[in-house]
Coordinates of C-alpha atoms in Angstrom, one line a residue:
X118 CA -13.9 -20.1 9.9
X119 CA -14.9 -19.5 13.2
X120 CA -14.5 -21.6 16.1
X121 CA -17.7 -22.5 18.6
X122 CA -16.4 -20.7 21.4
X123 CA -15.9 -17.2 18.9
X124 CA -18.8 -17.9 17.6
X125 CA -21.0 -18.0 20.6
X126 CA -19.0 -14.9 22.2
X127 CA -19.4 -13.0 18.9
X128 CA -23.1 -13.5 18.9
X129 CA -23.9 -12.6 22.2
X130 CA -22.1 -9.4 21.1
X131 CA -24.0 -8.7 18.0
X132 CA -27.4 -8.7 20.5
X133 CA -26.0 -5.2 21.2
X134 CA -26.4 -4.4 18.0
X135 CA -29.7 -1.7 17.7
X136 CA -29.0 0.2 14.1
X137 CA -29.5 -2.2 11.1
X138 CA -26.6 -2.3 8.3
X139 CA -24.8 -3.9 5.6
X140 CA -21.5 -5.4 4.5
X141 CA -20.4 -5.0 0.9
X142 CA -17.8 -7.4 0.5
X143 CA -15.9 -7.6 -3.3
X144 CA -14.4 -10.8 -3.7
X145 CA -12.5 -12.5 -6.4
X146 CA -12.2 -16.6 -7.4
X147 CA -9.0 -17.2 -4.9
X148 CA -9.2 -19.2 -2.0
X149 CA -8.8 -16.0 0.5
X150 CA -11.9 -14.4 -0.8
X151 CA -13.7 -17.9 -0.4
X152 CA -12.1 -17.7 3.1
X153 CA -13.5 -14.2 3.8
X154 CA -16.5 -14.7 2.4
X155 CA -17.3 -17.7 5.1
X156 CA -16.2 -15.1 7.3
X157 CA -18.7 -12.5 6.6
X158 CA -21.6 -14.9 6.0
X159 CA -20.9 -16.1 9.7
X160 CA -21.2 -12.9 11.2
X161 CA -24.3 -12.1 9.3
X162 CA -26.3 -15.1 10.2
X163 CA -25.7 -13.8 13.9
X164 CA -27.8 -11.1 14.0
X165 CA -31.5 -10.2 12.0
X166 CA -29.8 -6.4 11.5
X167 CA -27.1 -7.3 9.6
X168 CA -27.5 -8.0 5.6
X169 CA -24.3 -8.9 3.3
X170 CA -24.0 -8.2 -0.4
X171 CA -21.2 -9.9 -2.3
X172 CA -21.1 -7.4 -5.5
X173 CA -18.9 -4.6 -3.8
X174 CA -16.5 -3.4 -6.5
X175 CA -13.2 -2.4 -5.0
X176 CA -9.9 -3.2 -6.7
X177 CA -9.0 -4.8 -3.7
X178 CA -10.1 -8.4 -3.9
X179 CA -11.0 -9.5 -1.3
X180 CA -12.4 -6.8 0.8
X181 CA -15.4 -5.8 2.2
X182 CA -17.3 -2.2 3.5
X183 CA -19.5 -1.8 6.6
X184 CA -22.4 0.6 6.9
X185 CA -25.3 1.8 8.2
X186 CA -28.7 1.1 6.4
X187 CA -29.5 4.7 5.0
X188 CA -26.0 6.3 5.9
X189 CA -22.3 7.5 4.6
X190 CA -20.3 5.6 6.2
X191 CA -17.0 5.0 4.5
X192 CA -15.3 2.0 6.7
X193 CA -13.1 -0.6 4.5
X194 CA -11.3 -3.9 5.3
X195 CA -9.0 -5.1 2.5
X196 CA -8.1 -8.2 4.9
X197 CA -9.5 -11.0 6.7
X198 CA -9.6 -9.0 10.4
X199 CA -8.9 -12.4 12.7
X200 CA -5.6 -12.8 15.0
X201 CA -4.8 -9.7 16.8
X202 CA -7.3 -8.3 14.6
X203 CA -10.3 -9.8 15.6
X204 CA -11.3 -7.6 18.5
X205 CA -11.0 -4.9 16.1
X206 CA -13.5 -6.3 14.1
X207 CA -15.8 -6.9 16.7
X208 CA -15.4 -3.2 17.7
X209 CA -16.1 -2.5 14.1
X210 CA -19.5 -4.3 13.8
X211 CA -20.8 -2.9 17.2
X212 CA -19.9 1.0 16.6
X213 CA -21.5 0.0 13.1
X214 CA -24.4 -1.0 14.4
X215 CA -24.6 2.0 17.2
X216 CA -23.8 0.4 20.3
X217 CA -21.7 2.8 21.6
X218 CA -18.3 3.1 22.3
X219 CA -16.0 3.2 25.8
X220 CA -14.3 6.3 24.5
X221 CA -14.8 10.0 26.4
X222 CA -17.7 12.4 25.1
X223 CA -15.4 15.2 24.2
X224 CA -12.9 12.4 21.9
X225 CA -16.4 11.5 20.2
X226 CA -17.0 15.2 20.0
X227 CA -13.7 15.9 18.4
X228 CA -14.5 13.5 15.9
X229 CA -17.5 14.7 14.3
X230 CA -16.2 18.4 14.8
X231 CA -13.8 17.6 12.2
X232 CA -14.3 19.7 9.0
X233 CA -11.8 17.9 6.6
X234 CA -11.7 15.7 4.0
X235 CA -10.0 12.9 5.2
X236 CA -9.0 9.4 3.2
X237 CA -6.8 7.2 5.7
X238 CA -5.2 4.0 4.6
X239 CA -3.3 1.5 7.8
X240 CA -1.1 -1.4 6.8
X241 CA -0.9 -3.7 9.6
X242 CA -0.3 -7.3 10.2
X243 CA -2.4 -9.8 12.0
X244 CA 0.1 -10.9 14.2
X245 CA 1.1 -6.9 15.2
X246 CA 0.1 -6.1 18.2
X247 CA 0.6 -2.5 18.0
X248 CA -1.9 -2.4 14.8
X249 CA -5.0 -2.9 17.1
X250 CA -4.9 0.5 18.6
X251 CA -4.7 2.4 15.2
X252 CA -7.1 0.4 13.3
X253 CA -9.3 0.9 15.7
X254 CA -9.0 4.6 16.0
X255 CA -9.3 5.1 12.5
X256 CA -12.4 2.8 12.3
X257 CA -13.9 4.9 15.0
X258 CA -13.5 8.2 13.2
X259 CA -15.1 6.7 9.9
X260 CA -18.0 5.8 12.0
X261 CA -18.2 9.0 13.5
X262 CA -17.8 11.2 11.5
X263 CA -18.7 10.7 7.1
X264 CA -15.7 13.2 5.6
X265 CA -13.0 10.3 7.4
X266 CA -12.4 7.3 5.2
X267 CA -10.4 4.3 6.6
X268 CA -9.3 1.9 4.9
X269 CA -7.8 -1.7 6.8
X270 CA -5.3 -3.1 4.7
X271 CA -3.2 -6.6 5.8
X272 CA -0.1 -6.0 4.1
X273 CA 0.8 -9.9 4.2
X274 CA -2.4 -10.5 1.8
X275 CA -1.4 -7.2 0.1
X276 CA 2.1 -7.9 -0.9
X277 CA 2.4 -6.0 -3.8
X278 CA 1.1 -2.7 -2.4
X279 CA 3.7 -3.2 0.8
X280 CA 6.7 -3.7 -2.0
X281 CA 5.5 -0.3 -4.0
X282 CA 5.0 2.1 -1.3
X283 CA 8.3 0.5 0.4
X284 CA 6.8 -0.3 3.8
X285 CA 8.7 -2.3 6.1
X286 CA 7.2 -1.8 9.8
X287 CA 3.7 -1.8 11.2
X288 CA 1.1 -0.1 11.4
X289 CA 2.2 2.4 9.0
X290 CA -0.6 5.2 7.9
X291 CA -1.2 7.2 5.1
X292 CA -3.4 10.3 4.6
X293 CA -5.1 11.5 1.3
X294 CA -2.0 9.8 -0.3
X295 CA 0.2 10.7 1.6
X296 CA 2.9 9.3 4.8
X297 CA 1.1 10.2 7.7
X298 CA 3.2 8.0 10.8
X299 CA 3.9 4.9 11.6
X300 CA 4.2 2.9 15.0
X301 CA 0.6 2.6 17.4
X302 CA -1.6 5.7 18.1
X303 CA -4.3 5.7 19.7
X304 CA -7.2 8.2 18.5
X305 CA -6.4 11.1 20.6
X306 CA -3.1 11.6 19.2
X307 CA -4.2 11.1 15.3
X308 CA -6.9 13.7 16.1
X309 CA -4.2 16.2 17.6
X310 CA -2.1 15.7 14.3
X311 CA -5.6 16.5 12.3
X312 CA -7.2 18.8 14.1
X313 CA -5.0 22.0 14.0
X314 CA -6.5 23.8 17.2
X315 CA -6.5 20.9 19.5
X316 CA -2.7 21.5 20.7
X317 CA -3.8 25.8 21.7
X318 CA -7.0 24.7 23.3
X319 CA -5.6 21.9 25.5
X320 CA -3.0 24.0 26.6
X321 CA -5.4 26.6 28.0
X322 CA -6.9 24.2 29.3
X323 CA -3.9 23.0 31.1
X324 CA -2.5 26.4 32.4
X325 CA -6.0 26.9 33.9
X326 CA -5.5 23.7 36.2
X327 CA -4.9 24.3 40.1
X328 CA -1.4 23.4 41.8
X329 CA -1.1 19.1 42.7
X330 CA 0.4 17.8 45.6
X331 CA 1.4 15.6 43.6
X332 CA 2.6 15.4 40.2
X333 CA 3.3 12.0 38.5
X334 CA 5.3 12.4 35.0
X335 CA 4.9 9.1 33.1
X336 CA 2.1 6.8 32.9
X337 CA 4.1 3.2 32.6
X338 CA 3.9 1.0 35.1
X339 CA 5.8 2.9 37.9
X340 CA 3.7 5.9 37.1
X341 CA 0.4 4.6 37.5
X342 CA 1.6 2.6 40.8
X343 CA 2.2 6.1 42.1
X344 CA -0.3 7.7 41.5
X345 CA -2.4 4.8 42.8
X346 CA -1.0 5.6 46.0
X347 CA -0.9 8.8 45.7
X348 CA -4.7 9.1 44.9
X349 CA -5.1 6.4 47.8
X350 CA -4.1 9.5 50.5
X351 CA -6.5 11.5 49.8
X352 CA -4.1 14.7 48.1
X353 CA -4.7 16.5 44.8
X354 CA -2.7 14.4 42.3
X355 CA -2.2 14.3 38.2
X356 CA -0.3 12.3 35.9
X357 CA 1.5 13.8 32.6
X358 CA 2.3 11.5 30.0
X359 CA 3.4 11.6 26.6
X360 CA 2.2 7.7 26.3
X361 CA 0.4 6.0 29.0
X362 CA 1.4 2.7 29.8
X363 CA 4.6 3.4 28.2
X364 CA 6.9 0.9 26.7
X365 CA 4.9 -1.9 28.1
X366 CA 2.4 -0.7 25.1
X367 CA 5.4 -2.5 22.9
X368 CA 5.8 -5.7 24.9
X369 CA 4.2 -8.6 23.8
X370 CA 3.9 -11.1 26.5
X371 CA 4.6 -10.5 30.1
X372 CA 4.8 -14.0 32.2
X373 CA 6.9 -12.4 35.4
X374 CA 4.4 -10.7 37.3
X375 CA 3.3 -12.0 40.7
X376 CA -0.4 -13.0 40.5
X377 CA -0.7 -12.7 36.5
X378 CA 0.5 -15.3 34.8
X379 CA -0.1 -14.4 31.6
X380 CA -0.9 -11.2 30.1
X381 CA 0.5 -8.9 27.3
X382 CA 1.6 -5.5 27.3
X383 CA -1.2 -3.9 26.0
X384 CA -3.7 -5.6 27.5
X385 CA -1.6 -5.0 31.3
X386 CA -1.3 -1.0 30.1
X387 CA -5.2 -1.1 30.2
X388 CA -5.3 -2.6 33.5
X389 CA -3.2 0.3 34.6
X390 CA -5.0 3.1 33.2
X391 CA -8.4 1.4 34.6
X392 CA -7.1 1.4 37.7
X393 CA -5.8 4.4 38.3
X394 CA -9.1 6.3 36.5
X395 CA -10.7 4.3 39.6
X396 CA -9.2 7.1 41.6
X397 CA -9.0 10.7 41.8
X398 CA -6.5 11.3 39.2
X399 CA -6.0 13.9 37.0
X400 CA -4.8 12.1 33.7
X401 CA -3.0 14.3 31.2
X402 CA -2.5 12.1 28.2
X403 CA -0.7 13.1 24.9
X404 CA 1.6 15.4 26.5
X405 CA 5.5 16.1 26.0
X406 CA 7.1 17.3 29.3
X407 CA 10.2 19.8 28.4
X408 CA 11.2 21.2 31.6
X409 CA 11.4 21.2 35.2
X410 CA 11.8 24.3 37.0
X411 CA 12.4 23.3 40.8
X412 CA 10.9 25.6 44.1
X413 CA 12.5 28.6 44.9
X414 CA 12.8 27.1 48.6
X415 CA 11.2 23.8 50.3
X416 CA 7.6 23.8 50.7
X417 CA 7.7 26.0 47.2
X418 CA 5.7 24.5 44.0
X419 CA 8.1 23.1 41.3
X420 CA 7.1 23.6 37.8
X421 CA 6.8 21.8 34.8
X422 CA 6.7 23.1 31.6
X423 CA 4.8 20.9 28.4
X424 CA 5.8 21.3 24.6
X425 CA 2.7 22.8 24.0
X426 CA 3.2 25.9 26.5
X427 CA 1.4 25.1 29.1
X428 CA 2.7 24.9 32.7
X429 CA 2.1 22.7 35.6
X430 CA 2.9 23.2 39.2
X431 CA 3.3 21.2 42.2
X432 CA 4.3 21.0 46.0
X433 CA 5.9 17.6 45.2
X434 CA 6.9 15.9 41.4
X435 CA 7.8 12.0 40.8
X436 CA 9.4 11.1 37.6
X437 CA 8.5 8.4 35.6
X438 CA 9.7 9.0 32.4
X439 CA 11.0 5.0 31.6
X440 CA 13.3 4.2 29.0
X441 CA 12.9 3.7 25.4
X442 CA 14.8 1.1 22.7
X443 CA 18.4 2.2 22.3
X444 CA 19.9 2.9 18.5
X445 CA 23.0 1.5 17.2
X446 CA 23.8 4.7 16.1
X447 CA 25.2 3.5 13.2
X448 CA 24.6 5.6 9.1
X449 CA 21.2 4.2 7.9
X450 CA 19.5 3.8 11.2
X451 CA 17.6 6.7 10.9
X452 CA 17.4 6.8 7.1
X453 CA 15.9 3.3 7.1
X454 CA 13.9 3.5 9.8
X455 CA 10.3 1.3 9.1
X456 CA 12.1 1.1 5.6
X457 CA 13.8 -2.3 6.7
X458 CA 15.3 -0.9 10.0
X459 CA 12.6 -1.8 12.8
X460 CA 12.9 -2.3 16.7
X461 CA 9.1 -5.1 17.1
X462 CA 9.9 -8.4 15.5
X463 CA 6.6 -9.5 16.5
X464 CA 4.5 -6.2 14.5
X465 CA 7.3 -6.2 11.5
X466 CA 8.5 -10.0 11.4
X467 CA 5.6 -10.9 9.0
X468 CA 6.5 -8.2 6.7
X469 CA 9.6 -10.2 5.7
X470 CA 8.1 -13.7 5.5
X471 CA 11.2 -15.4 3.1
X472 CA 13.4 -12.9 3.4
X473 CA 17.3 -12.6 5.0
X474 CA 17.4 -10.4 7.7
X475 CA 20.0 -9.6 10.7
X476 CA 19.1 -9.0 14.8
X477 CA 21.7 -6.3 16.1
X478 CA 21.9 -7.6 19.6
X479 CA 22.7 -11.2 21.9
X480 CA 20.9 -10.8 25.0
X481 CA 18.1 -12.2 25.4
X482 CA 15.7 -9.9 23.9
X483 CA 17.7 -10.4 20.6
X484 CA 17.5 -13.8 20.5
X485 CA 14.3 -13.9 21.5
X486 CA 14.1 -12.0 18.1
X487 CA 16.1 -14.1 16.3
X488 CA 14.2 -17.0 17.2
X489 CA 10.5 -15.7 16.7
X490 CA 12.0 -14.2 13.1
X491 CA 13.7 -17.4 11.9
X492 CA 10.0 -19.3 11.8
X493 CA 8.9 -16.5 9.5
X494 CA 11.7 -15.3 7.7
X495 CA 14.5 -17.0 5.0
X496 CA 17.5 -16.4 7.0
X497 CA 18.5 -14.7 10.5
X498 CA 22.1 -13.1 11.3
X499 CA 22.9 -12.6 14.6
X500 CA 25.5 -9.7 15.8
X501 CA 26.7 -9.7 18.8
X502 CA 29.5 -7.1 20.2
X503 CA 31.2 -9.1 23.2
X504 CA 32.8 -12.3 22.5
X505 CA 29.8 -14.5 23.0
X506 CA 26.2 -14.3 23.0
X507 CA 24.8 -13.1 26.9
X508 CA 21.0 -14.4 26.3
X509 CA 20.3 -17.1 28.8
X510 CA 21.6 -21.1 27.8
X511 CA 18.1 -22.4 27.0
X512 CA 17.5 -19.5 24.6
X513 CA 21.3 -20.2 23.3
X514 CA 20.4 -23.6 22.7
X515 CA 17.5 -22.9 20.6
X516 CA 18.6 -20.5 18.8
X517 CA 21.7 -23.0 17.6
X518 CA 19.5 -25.7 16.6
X519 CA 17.8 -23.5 14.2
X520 CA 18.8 -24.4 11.0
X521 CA 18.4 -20.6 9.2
X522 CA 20.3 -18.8 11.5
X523 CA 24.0 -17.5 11.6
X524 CA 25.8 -16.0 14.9
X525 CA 28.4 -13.2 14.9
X526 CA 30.0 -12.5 18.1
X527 CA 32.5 -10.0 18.4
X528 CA 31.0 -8.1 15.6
X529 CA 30.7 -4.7 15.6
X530 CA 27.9 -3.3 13.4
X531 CA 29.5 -0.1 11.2
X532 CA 26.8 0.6 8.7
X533 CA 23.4 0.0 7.5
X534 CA 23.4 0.1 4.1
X535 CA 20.2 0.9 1.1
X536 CA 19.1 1.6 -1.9
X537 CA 16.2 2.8 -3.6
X538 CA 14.5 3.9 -0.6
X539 CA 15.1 1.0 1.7
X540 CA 17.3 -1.2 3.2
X541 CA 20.1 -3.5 1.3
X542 CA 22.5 -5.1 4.0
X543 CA 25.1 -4.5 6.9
X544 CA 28.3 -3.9 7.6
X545 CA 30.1 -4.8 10.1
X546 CA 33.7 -5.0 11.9
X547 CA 35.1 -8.7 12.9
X548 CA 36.5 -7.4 16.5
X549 CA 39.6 -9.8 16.9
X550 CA 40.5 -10.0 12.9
X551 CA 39.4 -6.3 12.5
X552 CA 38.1 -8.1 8.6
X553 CA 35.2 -5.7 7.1
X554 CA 32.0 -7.8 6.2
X555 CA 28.8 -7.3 4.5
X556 CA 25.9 -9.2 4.1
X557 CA 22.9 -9.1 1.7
X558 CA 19.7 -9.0 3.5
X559 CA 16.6 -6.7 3.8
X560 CA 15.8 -6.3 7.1
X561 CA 17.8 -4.8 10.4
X562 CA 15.6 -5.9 14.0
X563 CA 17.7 -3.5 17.0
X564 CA 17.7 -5.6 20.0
X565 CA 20.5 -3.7 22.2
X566 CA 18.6 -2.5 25.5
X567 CA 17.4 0.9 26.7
X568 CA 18.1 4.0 27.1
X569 CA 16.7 6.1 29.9
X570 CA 13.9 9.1 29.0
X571 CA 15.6 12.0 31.3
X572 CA 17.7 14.2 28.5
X573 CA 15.4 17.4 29.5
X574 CA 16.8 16.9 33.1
X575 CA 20.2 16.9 32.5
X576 CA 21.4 20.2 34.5
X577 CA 18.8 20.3 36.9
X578 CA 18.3 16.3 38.3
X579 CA 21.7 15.0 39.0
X580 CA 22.1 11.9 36.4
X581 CA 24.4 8.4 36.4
X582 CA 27.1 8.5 34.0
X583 CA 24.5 6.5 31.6
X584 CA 21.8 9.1 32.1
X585 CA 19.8 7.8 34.4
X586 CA 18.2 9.8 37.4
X587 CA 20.2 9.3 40.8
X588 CA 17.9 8.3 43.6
X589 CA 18.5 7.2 47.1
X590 CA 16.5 4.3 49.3
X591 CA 13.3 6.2 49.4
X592 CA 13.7 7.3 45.9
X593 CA 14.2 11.0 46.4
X594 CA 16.9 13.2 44.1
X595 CA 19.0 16.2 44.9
X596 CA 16.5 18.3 44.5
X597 CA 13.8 18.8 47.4
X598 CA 10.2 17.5 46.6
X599 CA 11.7 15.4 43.4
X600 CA 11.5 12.1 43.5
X601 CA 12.0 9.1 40.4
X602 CA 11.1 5.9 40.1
X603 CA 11.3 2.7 37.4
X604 CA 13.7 2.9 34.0
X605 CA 14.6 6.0 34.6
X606 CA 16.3 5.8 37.2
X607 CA 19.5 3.9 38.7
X608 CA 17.4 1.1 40.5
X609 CA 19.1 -1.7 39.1
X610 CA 17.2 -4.4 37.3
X611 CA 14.8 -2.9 34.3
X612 CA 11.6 -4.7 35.3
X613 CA 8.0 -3.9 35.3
X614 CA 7.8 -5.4 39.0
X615 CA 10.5 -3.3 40.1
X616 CA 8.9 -0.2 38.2
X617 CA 5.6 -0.8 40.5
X618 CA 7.1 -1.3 43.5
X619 CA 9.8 1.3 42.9
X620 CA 6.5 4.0 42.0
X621 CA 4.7 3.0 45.2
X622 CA 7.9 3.6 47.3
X623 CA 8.6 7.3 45.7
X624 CA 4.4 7.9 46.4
X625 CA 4.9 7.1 49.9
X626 CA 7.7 9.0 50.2
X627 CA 6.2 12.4 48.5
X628 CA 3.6 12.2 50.7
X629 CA 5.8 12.0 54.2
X630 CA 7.6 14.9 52.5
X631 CA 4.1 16.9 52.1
X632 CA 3.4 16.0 55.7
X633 CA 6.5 17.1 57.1
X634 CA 7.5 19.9 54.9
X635 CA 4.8 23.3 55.2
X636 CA 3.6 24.8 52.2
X637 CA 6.0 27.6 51.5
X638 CA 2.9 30.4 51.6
X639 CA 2.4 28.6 55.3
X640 CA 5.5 29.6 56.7
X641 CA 5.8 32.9 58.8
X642 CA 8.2 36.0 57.1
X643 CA 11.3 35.4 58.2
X644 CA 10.7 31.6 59.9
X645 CA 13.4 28.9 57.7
X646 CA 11.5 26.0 56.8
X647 CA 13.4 24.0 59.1
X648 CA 12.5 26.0 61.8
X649 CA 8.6 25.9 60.9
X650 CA 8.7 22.0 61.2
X651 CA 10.0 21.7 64.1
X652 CA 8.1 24.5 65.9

């Protein structure tokens, strides 16, 4: 199962292991439950601690339970945890067998504090690599705490459960039976959905915090760049995010950045938040910015105001707010959304294995798309709006030779269409015959750009035409102390590069503006600020 390299990294791993337990695994006479149970034996001959038992009893065949000798835990893998998988697994067998987790004290606390029944069940994929985060939260809750159940399921080995609950995206949650989200979260934000007083005690918590002199909104890459530099001079500065890391969480590889040549998006995010938690930073994850109120006067602190109530203030702000995937805005988007209509081709593309199924979009994230999809899936249609396809030639030239795909140009997508809870086909308009079309299909990947993050601003940052946040050189706006950086702004070229650099640049510039702009309660009655600097 295992090759010699995973093996020997696995069982120096396992040596961590101090709490003895045992895996249950049911199995059945196919070959995947001879496959996991060559898994399982594997890991057990690894460590003295760990026992297996093959007489589990679970309808699902194969899976298997983990748990400590003596305890109540109630931790279950219906799949074969390798791929993207794998590290949860690891993580799985260690928290098992008590090594302890690299999560905060008061998230652990949380955990056990819970008072609920909870049964959780996560469809993912193996090749999803937005299903890490969420298995891995859930498994950490079982561990922690015995009134959460999670059950792992692989929805490509569990085919028939994916076709009657009608999911089409991953991961996709349910709790005690019921839809509970879809998309990655990490444990924090699953917790805040469960735990009913987190959102009133956090934003206490928040209202009681002391003014920054700066104030980073956003945590992707030209976020955490600022507040590196930022942190770096030696002033009081936070970061408020609603995600950090951002939209790089959804990218899968990243092969452009000087001095990495090869990472993916999650893994990079991680590098981000390390860094920047090498600092002095106040991170302030999990939280929905709704408001900025700017200072009465220069030198003044500007306020932001969170969904939750609370309020932050600060003598400078920097926005970071990125971009997110843009809709077609077309009937059945929303209605079919993770129920056929989905946005990751690598997280849902397995979820369609031998099925038809259309990429909105010719640039080269869309065929990107179309090409990943067309190994996996029965048949790819490609719509594209302008008159030919705008992806780069070598991508073009794949994507022709494949012999399962079909190209569109000039077609303008009208309609999504369903039925019986999930998706059925497209419509769409030939642009130069104005002909209506449909085709059959199951599946609708949206590969049509971004859209900036900045529709709280509108009114009080002055905005592009397309929404995003005007800046100048040193990437100050209209308003005095405000500065923007990365997606959300009109910096030209949407890259993860430019985001960094871009952040760095409006740091720098926050701080000359601290330096040469007095503190509004440092300024004599009756002196203009002006007046104040130059005296």
């Amino acid at each position: 199962m295992l090759d010699d390299d995973l093996k020997t990294q696995l069982a120096a791993y396992l040596e961590r292991v101090t709490q003895p337990f045992e895996i249950v695994a049911t199995l059945g006479d196919d070959e995947k439950s001879r496959e996991l149970h060559d898994l399982l034996e594997e890991i057990a001959g690894m460590s003295q601690k760990i026992t297996l038992r093959a007489n589990g009893a679970d309808a699902r065949k194969p899976s298997f339970t983990l748990n400590r000798v003596g305890g109540d835990m109630r931790l279950r893998f219906a799949a074969i945890p390798l791929g993207h998988e794998f590290t949860s697994l690891v993580l799985a067998l260690l928290w098992t067998g008590g090594h302890p987790p690299k999560v905060e004290p008061e998230v652990i606390e949380q955990i056990k504090n819970l008072d609920s029944d909870l049964d959780f069940e996560v469809y993912m994929s193996l090749s999803c690599h937005n299903c890490p985060d969420v298995v891995q939260a859930l498994t950490l809750m079982a561990v922690n705490n015995p009134r959460v159940q999670a059950t792992i399921i692989d929805g490509g080995l569990y085919q028939d459960e994916i076709e009657a609950r009608q999911i089409m995206g991953v991961p996709t949650v349910f709790l005690n039976g019921e839809m509970f989200g879809s998309g990655r979260m990490n444990v924090e934000e699953i917790i805040a959905k469960v735990d009913t007083g987190a959102a009133r005690r956090e934003a206490a918590k928040l209202n009681a915090k002391a003014p920054y002199d700066v104030l980073i909104v956003g945590g992707g890459p030209a976020g955490a760049a600022a507040a590196v530099y930022a942190a770096r001079k030696g002033i009081r500065t936070g970061v408020v995010a609603e995600r950090f890391g951002g939209q790089v969480l959804d990218t899968l590889a990243i092969e452009n950045y000087p001095g990495i040549p090869e990472t993916d998006g999650p893994k990079y995010a991680a590098g981000l938040e390390q860094h920047v938690r090498a600092y002095d930073v106040d991170i302030m994850n999990l939280q929905q910015v709704e408001q900025l109120i700017p200072a009465a006067r220069p030198g003044g602190l500007i306020e932001v105001r969170l969904a939750n109530g609370a309020s932050l203030r600060s003598r400078t702000v920097i926005l970071t707010t990125g971009a997110r995937w843009r809709n077609v805005n077309v009937p059945g988007e929303q209605e079919y959304r993770t129920k056929g209509v989905a946005y990751c081709p690598h997280c849902d593309g397995p979820l369609f294995k031998g099925k038809d199924v259309a990429v909105i979009g010719g640039g080269n994230s869309g065929i990107e798309a179309a090409i990943d999809l067309a190994g996996v899936v029965k048949h790819v249609t490609v719509l594209e709006f302008m008159p030919e396809l705008k992806a780069d030639a070598v991508l073009v030239k794949k994507l022709y030779s494949m012999p399962n795909v079909t190209v569109h140009t000039n077609a303008q997508t009208t309609e999504i269409t369903g039925a019986t809870g999930k998706v059925n086909g497209i419509a769409f308009k030939d642009r130069e015959s104005s002909e209506m079309r449909n085709v059959a299909l199951e599946g609708v990947f949206v590969q049509i750009g971004l859209v900036p993050n900045t529709e709280w601003l509108k009114g009080v940052v002055e905005l592009s035409k397309f929404g995003e946040i005007m800046v100048d050189a040193r990437g100050a706006t209209n308003l005095p102390g405000v500065f923007a950086a990365g997606d959300c702004t009109t910096v030209p070229f949407k890259q993860i590069v430019i985001a960094a650099g871009e952040g760095a640049k409006a740091a720098l510039s926050a701080f000359d503006y601290l330096i040469r702009t007095p503190a509004a309660d440092d300024i004599p009655a009756g002196v203009q600020p002006a007046q104040a600097e130059v005296a």
